mmCIF file of C-alpha atoms in Angstrom:
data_model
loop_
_atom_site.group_PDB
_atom_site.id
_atom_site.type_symbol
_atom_site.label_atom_id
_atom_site.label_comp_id
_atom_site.label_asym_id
_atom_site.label_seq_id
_atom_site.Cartn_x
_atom_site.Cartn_y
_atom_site.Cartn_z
ATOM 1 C CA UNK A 193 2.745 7.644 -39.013
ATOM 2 C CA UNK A 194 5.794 9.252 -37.468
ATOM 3 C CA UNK A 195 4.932 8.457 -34.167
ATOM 4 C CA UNK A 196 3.968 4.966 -35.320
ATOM 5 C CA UNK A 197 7.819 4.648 -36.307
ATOM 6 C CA UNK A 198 9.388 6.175 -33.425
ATOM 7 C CA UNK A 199 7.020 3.892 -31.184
ATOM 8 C CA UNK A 200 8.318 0.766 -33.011
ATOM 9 C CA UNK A 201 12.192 1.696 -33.799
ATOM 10 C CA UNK A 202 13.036 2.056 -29.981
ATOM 11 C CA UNK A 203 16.499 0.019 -29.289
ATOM 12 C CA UNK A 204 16.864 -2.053 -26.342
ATOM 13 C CA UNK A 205 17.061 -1.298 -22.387
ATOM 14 C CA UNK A 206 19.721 -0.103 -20.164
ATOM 15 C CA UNK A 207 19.122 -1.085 -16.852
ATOM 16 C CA UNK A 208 20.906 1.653 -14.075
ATOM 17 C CA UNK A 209 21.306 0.161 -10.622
ATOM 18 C CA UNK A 210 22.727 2.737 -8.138
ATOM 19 C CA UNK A 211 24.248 1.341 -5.039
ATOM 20 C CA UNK A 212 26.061 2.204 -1.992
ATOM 21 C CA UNK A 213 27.325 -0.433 0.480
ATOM 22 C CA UNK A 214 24.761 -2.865 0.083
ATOM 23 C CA UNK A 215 27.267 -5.398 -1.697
ATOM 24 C CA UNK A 216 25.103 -8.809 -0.450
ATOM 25 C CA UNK A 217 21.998 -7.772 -1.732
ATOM 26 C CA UNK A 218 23.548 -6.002 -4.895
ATOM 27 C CA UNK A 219 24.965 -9.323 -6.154
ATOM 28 C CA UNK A 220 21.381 -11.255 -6.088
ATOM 29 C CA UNK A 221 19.781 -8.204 -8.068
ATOM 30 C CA UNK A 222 22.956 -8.417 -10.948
ATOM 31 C CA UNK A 223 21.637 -12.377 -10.765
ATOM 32 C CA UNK A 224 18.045 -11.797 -11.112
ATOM 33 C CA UNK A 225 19.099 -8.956 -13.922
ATOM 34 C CA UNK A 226 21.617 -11.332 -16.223
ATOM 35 C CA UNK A 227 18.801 -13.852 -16.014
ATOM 36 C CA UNK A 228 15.781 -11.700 -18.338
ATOM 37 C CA UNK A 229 14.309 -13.233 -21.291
ATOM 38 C CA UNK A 230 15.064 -9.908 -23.658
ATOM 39 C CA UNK A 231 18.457 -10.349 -25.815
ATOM 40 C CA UNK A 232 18.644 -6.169 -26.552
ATOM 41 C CA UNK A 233 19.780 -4.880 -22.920
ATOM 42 C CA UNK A 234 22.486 -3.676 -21.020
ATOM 43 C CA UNK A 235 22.882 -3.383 -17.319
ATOM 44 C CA UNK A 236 24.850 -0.166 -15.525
ATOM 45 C CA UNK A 237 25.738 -0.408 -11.924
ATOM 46 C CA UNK A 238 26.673 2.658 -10.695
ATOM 47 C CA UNK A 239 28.686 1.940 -7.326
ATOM 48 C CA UNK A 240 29.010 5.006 -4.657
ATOM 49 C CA UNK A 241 30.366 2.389 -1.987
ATOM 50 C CA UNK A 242 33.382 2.871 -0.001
ATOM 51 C CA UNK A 243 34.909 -1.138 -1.574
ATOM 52 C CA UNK A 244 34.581 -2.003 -5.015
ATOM 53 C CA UNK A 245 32.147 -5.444 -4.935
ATOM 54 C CA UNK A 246 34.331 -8.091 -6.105
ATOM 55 C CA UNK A 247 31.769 -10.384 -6.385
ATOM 56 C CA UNK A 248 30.110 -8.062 -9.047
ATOM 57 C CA UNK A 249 33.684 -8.087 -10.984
ATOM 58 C CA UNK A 250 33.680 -11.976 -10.752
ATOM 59 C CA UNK A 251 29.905 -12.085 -12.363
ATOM 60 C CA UNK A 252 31.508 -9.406 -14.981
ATOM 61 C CA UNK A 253 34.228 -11.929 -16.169
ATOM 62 C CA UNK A 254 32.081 -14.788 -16.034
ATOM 63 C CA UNK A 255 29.711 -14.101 -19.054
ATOM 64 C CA UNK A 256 30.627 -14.934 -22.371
ATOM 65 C CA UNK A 257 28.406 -12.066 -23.619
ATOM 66 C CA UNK A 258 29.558 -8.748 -21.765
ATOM 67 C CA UNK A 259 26.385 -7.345 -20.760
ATOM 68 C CA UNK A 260 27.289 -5.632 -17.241
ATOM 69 C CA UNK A 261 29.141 -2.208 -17.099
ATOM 70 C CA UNK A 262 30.767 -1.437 -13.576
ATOM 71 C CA UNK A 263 31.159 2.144 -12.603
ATOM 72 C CA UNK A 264 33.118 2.820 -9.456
ATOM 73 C CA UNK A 265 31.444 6.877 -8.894
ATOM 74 C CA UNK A 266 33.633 9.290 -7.662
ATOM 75 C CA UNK A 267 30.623 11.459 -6.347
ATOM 76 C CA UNK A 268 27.741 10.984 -4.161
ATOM 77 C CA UNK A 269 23.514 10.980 -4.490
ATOM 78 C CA UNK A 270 20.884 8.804 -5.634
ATOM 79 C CA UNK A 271 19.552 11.242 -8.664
ATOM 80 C CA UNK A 272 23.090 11.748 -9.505
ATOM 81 C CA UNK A 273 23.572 7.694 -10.215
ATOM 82 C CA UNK A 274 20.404 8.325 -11.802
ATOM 83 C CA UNK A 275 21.444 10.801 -13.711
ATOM 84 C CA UNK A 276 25.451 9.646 -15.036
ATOM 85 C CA UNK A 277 23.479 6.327 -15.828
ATOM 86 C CA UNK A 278 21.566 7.593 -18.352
ATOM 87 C CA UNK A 279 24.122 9.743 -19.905
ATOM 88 C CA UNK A 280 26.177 6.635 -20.286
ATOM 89 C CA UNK A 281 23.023 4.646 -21.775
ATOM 90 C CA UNK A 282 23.486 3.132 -25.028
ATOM 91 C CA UNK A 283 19.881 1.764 -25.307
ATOM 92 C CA UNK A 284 16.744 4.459 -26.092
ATOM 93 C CA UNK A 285 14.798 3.108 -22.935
ATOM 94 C CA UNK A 286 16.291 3.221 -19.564
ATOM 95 C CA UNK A 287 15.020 1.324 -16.382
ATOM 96 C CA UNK A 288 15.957 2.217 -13.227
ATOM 97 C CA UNK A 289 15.731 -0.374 -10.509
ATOM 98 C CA UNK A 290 17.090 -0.457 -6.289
ATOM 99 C CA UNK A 291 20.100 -2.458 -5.508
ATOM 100 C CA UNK A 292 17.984 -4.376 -3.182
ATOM 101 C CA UNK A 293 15.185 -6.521 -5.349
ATOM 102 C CA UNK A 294 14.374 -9.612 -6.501
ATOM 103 C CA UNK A 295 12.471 -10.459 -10.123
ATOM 104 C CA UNK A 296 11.447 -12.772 -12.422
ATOM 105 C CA UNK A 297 12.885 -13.075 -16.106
ATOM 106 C CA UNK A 298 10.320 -11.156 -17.750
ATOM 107 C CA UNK A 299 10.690 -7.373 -16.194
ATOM 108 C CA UNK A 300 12.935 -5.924 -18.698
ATOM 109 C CA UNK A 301 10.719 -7.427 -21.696
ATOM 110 C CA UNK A 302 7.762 -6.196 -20.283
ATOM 111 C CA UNK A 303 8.995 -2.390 -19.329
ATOM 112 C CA UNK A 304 10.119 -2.401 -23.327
ATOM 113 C CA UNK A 305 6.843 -3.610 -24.632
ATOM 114 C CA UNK A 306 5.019 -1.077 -22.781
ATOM 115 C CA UNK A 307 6.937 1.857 -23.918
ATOM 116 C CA UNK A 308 5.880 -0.027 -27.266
ATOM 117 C CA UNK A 309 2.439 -0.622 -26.595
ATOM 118 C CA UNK A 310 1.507 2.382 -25.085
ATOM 119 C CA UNK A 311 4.057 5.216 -26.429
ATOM 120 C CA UNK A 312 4.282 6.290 -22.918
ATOM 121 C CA UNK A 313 7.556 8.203 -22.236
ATOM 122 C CA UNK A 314 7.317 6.625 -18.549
ATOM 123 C CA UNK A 315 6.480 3.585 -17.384
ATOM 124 C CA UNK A 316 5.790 2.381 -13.551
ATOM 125 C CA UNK A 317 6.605 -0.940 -12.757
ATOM 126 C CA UNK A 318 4.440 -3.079 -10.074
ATOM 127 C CA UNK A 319 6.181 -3.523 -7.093
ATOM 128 C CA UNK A 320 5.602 -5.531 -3.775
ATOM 129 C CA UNK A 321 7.111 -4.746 -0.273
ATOM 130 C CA UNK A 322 6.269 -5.819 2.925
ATOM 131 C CA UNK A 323 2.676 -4.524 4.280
ATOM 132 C CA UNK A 324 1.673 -3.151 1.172
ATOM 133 C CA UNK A 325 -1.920 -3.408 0.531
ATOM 134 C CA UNK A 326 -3.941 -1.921 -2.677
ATOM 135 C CA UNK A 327 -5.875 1.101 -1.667
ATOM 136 C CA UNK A 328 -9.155 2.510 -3.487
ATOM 137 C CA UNK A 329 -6.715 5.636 -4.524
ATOM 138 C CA UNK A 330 -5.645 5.686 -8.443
ATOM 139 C CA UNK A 331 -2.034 3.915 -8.676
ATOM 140 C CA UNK A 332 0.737 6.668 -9.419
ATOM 141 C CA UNK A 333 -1.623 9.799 -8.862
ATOM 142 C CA UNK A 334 -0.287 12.988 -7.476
ATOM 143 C CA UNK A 335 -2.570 14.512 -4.296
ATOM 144 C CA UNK A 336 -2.276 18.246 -5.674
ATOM 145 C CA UNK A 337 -3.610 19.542 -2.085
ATOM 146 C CA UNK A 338 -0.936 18.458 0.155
ATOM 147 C CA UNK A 339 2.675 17.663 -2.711
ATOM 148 C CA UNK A 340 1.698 13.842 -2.163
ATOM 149 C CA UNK A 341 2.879 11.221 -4.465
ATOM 150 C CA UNK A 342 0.147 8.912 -4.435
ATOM 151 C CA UNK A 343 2.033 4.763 -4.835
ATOM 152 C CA UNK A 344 -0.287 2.134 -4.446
ATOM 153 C CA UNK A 345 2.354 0.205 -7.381
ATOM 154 C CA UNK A 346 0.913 -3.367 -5.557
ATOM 155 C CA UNK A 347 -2.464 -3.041 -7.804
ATOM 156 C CA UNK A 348 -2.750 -5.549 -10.664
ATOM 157 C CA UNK A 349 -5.121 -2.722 -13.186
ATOM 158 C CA UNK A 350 -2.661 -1.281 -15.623
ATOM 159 C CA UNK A 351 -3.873 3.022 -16.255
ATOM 160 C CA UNK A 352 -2.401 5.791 -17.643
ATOM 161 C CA UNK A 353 -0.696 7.433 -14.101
ATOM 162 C CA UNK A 354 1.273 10.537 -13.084
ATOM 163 C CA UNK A 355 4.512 9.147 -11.354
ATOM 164 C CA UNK A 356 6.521 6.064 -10.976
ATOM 165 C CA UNK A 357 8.386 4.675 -7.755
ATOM 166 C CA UNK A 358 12.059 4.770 -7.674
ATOM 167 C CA UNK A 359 12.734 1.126 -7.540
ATOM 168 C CA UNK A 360 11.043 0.726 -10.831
ATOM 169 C CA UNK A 361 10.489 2.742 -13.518
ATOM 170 C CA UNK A 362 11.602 3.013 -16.842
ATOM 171 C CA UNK A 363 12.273 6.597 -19.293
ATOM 172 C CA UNK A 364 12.807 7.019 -23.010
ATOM 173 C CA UNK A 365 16.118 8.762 -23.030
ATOM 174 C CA UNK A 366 14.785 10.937 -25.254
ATOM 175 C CA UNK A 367 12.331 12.071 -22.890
ATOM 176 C CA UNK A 368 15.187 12.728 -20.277
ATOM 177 C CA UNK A 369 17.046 14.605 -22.628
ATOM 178 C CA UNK A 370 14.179 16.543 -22.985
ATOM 179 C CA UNK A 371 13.892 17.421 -19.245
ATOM 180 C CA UNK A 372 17.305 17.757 -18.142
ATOM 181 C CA UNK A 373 17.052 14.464 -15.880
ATOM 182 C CA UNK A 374 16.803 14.371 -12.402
ATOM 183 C CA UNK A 375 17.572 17.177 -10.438
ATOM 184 C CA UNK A 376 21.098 16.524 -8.639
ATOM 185 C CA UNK A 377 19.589 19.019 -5.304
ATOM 186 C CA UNK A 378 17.040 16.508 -4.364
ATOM 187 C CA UNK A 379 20.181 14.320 -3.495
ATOM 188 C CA UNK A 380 19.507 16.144 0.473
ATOM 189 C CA UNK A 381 18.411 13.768 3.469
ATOM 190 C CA UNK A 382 17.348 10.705 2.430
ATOM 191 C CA UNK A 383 16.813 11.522 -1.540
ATOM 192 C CA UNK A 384 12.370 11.939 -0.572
ATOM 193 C CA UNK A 385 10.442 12.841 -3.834
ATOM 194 C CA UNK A 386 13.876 12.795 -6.498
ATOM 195 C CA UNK A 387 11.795 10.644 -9.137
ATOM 196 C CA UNK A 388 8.634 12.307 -8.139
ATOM 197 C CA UNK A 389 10.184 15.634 -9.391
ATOM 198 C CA UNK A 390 11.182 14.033 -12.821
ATOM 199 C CA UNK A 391 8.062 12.794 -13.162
ATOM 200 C CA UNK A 392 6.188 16.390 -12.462
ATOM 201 C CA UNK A 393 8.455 17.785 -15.233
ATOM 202 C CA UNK A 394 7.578 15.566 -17.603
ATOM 203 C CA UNK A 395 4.268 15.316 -16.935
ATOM 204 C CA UNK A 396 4.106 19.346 -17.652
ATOM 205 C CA UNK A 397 6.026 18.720 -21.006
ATOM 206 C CA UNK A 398 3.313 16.952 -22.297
ATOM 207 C CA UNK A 399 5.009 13.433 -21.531
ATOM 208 C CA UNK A 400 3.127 10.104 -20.551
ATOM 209 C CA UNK A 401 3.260 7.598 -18.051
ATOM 210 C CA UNK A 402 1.580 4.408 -18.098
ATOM 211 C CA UNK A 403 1.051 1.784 -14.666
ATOM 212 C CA UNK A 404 2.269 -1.729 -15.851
ATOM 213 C CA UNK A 405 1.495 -4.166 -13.230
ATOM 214 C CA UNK A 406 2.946 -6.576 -15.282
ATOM 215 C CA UNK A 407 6.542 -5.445 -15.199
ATOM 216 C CA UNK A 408 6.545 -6.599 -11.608
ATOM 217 C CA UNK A 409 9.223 -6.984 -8.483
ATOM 218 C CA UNK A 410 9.705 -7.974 -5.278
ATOM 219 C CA UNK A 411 11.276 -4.582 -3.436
ATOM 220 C CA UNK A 412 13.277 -5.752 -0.020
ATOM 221 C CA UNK A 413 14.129 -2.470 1.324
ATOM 222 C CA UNK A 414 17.064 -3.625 3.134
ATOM 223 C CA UNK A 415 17.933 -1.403 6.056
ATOM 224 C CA UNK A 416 21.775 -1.162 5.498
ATOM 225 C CA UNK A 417 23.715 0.807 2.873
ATOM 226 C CA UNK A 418 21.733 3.174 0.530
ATOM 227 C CA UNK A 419 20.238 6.904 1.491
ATOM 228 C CA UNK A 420 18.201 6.038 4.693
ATOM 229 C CA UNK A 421 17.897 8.858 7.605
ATOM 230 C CA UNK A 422 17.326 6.849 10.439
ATOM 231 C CA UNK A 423 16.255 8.292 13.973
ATOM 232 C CA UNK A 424 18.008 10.720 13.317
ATOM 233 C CA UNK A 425 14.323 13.117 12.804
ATOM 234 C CA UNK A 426 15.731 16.712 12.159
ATOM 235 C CA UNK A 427 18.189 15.689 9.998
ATOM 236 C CA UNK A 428 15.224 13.565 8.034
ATOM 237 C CA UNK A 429 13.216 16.740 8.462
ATOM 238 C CA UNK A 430 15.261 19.060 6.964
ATOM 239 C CA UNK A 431 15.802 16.657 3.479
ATOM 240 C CA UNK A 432 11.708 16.141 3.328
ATOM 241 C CA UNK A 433 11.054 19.691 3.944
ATOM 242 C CA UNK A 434 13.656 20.861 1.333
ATOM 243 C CA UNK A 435 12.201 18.300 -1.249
ATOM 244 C CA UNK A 436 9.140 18.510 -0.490
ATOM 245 C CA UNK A 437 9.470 22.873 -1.022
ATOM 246 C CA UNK A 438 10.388 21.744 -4.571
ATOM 247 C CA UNK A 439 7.940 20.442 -5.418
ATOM 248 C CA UNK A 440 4.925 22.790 -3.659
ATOM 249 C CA UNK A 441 7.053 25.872 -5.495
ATOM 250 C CA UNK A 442 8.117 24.700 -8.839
ATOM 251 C CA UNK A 443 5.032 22.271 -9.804
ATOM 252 C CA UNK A 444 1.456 23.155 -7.662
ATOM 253 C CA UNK A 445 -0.983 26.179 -8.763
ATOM 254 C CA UNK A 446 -0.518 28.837 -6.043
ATOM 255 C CA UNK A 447 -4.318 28.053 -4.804
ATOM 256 C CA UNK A 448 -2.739 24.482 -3.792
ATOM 257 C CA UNK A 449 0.369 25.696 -1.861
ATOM 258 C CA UNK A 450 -1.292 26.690 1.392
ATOM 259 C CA UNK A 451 -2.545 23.525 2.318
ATOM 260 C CA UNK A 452 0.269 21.575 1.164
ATOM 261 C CA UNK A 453 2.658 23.388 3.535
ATOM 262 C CA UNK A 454 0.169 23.702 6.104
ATOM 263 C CA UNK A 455 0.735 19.697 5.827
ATOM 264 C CA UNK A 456 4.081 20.104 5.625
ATOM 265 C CA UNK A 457 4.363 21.687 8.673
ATOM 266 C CA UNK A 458 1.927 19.305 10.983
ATOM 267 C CA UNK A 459 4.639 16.666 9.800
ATOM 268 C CA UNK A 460 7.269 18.531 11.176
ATOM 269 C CA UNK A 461 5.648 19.025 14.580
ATOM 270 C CA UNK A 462 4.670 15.530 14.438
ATOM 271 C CA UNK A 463 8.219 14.415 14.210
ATOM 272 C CA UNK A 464 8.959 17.205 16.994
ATOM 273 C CA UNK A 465 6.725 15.044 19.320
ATOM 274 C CA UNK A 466 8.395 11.951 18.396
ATOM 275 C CA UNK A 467 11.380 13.410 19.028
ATOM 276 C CA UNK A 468 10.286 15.209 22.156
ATOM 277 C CA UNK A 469 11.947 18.321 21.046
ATOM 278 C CA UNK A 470 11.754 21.147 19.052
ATOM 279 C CA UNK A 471 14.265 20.155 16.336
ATOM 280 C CA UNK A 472 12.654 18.454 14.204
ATOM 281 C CA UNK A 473 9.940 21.339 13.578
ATOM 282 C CA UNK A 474 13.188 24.130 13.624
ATOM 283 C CA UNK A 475 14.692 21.856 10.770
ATOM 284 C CA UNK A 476 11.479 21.631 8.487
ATOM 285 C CA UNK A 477 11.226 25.078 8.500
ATOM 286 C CA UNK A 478 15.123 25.357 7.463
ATOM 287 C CA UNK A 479 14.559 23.455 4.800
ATOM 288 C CA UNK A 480 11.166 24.635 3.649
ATOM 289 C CA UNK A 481 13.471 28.033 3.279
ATOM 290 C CA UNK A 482 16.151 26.388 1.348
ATOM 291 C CA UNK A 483 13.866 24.261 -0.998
ATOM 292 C CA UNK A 484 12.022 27.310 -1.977
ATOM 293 C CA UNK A 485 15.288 28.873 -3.520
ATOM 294 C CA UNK A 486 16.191 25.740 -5.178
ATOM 295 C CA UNK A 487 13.077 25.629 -6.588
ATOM 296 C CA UNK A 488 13.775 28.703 -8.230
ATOM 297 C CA UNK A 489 16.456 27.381 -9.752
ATOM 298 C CA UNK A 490 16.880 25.404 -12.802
ATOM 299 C CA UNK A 491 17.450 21.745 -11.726
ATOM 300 C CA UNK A 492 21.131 20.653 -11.870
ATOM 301 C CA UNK A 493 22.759 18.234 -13.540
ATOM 302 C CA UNK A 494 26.263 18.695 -13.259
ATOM 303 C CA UNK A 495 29.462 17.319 -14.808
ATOM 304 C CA UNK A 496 30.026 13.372 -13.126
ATOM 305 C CA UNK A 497 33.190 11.500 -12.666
ATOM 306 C CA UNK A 498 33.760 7.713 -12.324
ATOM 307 C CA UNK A 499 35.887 5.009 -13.430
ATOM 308 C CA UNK A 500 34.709 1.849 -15.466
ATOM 309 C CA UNK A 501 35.902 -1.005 -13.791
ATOM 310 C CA UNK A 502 36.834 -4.819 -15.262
ATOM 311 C CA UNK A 503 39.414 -5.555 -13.447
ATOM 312 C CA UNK A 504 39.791 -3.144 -10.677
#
């Protein structure tokens, strides 16, 4: 009966948007956002640009009903936008989403209804990007052998799954309350593996996630702005290695770790060919070093500053 209740008592949905100097494509997901057939959300962006987007601030005064709340960051990293967004969350669901998508007006409804449906404390959107193809693998599974995150999030068969993608996913906030959030460390590189983490952690709390191809987007993965490493390989090897060390160290059964960083390391010497130097396989090796301290360590989540902005 209780958990009857706390299924059907949930209020509303904050939607987080982190961004960083992708002010174009930010403006057309705010759009898509302000135009879902749900009345009981909010929407947080959480801006880590260099210029306020004074489009964005137009949109703000606009609407009659104020349902967009502008925070200009005063720090850096994709998990920690993830994580000041849902300290600041005033709804008991929270769905995170990419600066760079497009949707149609039923993805916040149907995120809300699954957490409702299902009691899951996660839930993984659908999500379509360019060359994506289903595969025969489970959607949101976890390859235990080599610290994979399994995706295939283009499938149309909802399941009960391990993980959900970055660009769409939804958390009670009770749930990351219960965790501690993302861990701010995985912020390195190009942020690999940050919701993967938060997803391991839950799913060893006894938490839930549920696949809901339903609660569908398009994802555009625009190349400027956000937390790409591009070309530049040791730098991008160092941030996967580190990440990647998290997770083979903190969440897989010792039998699992040797052929996980046995993978590990054929990616950094495949990179080193690509590169036609050594770097690449010097820097994985760095960071496999560094991410097995941090994963050690209790993931941080530290004290955030930014301004809310109206008029700014």
């Amino acid at each position: 009966m209780l958990k009857m209740l706390e299924k059907n008592s949930l209020r509303g949905v904050s939607v987080v948007i982190p961004t960083i100097n992708r002010a174009a494509v930010l403006v057309k997901t705010v759009r898509d956002m302000l135009n879902q057939q749900f009345d009981d959300y909010e929407i947080l962006i959480v801006d880590q640009s260099d210029e306020i987007n004074a489009e964005v601030l137009d949109l703000i005064k606009q609407i009659d009903q104020p349902r967009i709340r502008y925070f200009k960051a005063n720090f850096k990293g994709l998990p920690q936008a993830r994580n000041f967004g849902w300290r600041h969350a005033a709804k008991d669901v929270v769905l995170y989403i990419d600066d760079d998508i497009r949707t149609g007006t039923d993805l916040v409804r149907s995120h809300f209804e699954s957490h409702i449906k299902t009691g899951a404390d996660m839930v993984a959107g659908g999500i379509d990007e360019a060359g994506d193809k289903p595969s025969h693998l489970p959607t949101g599974s976890f390859n235990w052998w080599t610290a994979t995150p399994i995706a295939n999030f283009c499938a149309t068969t909802a399941s009960w799954c391990i993980h959900g993608k970055g660009c769409n996913f939804s958390v009670r906030r009770s749930a990351l309350g219960t965790v501690g959030g993302l861990d701010e460390v995985l912020s390195i590189g190009a942020a690999l593996y940050e919701e993967s983490e938060l997803a391991l952690r839950l799913y060893k709390a006894g938490k839930r996630t549920w696949f809901e191809p339903s609660a569908r987007l398009l994802h555009l993965a625009a190349p400027m702005g956000g937390c790409r490493v591009t070309k530049d390989w040791p730098r991008y090897m160092f941030g996967l290695a580190h990440n990647r060390s998290i997770l083979i160290f903190r969440h897989l059964k010792p039998w699992h770790r040797p052929t996980a960083l046995l993978r590990l390391l054929m990616l950094g010497l495949s990179y080193s060919r690509l590169d036609q130097s050594p770097r690449p396989l010097l820097a994985t090796l760095r960071g496999l070093t560094a991410g097995r301290r941090a994963a050690a360590m209790s993931p941080l989540n530290a004290e955030l500053d930014a301004i809310e902005c109206t008029s700014c």
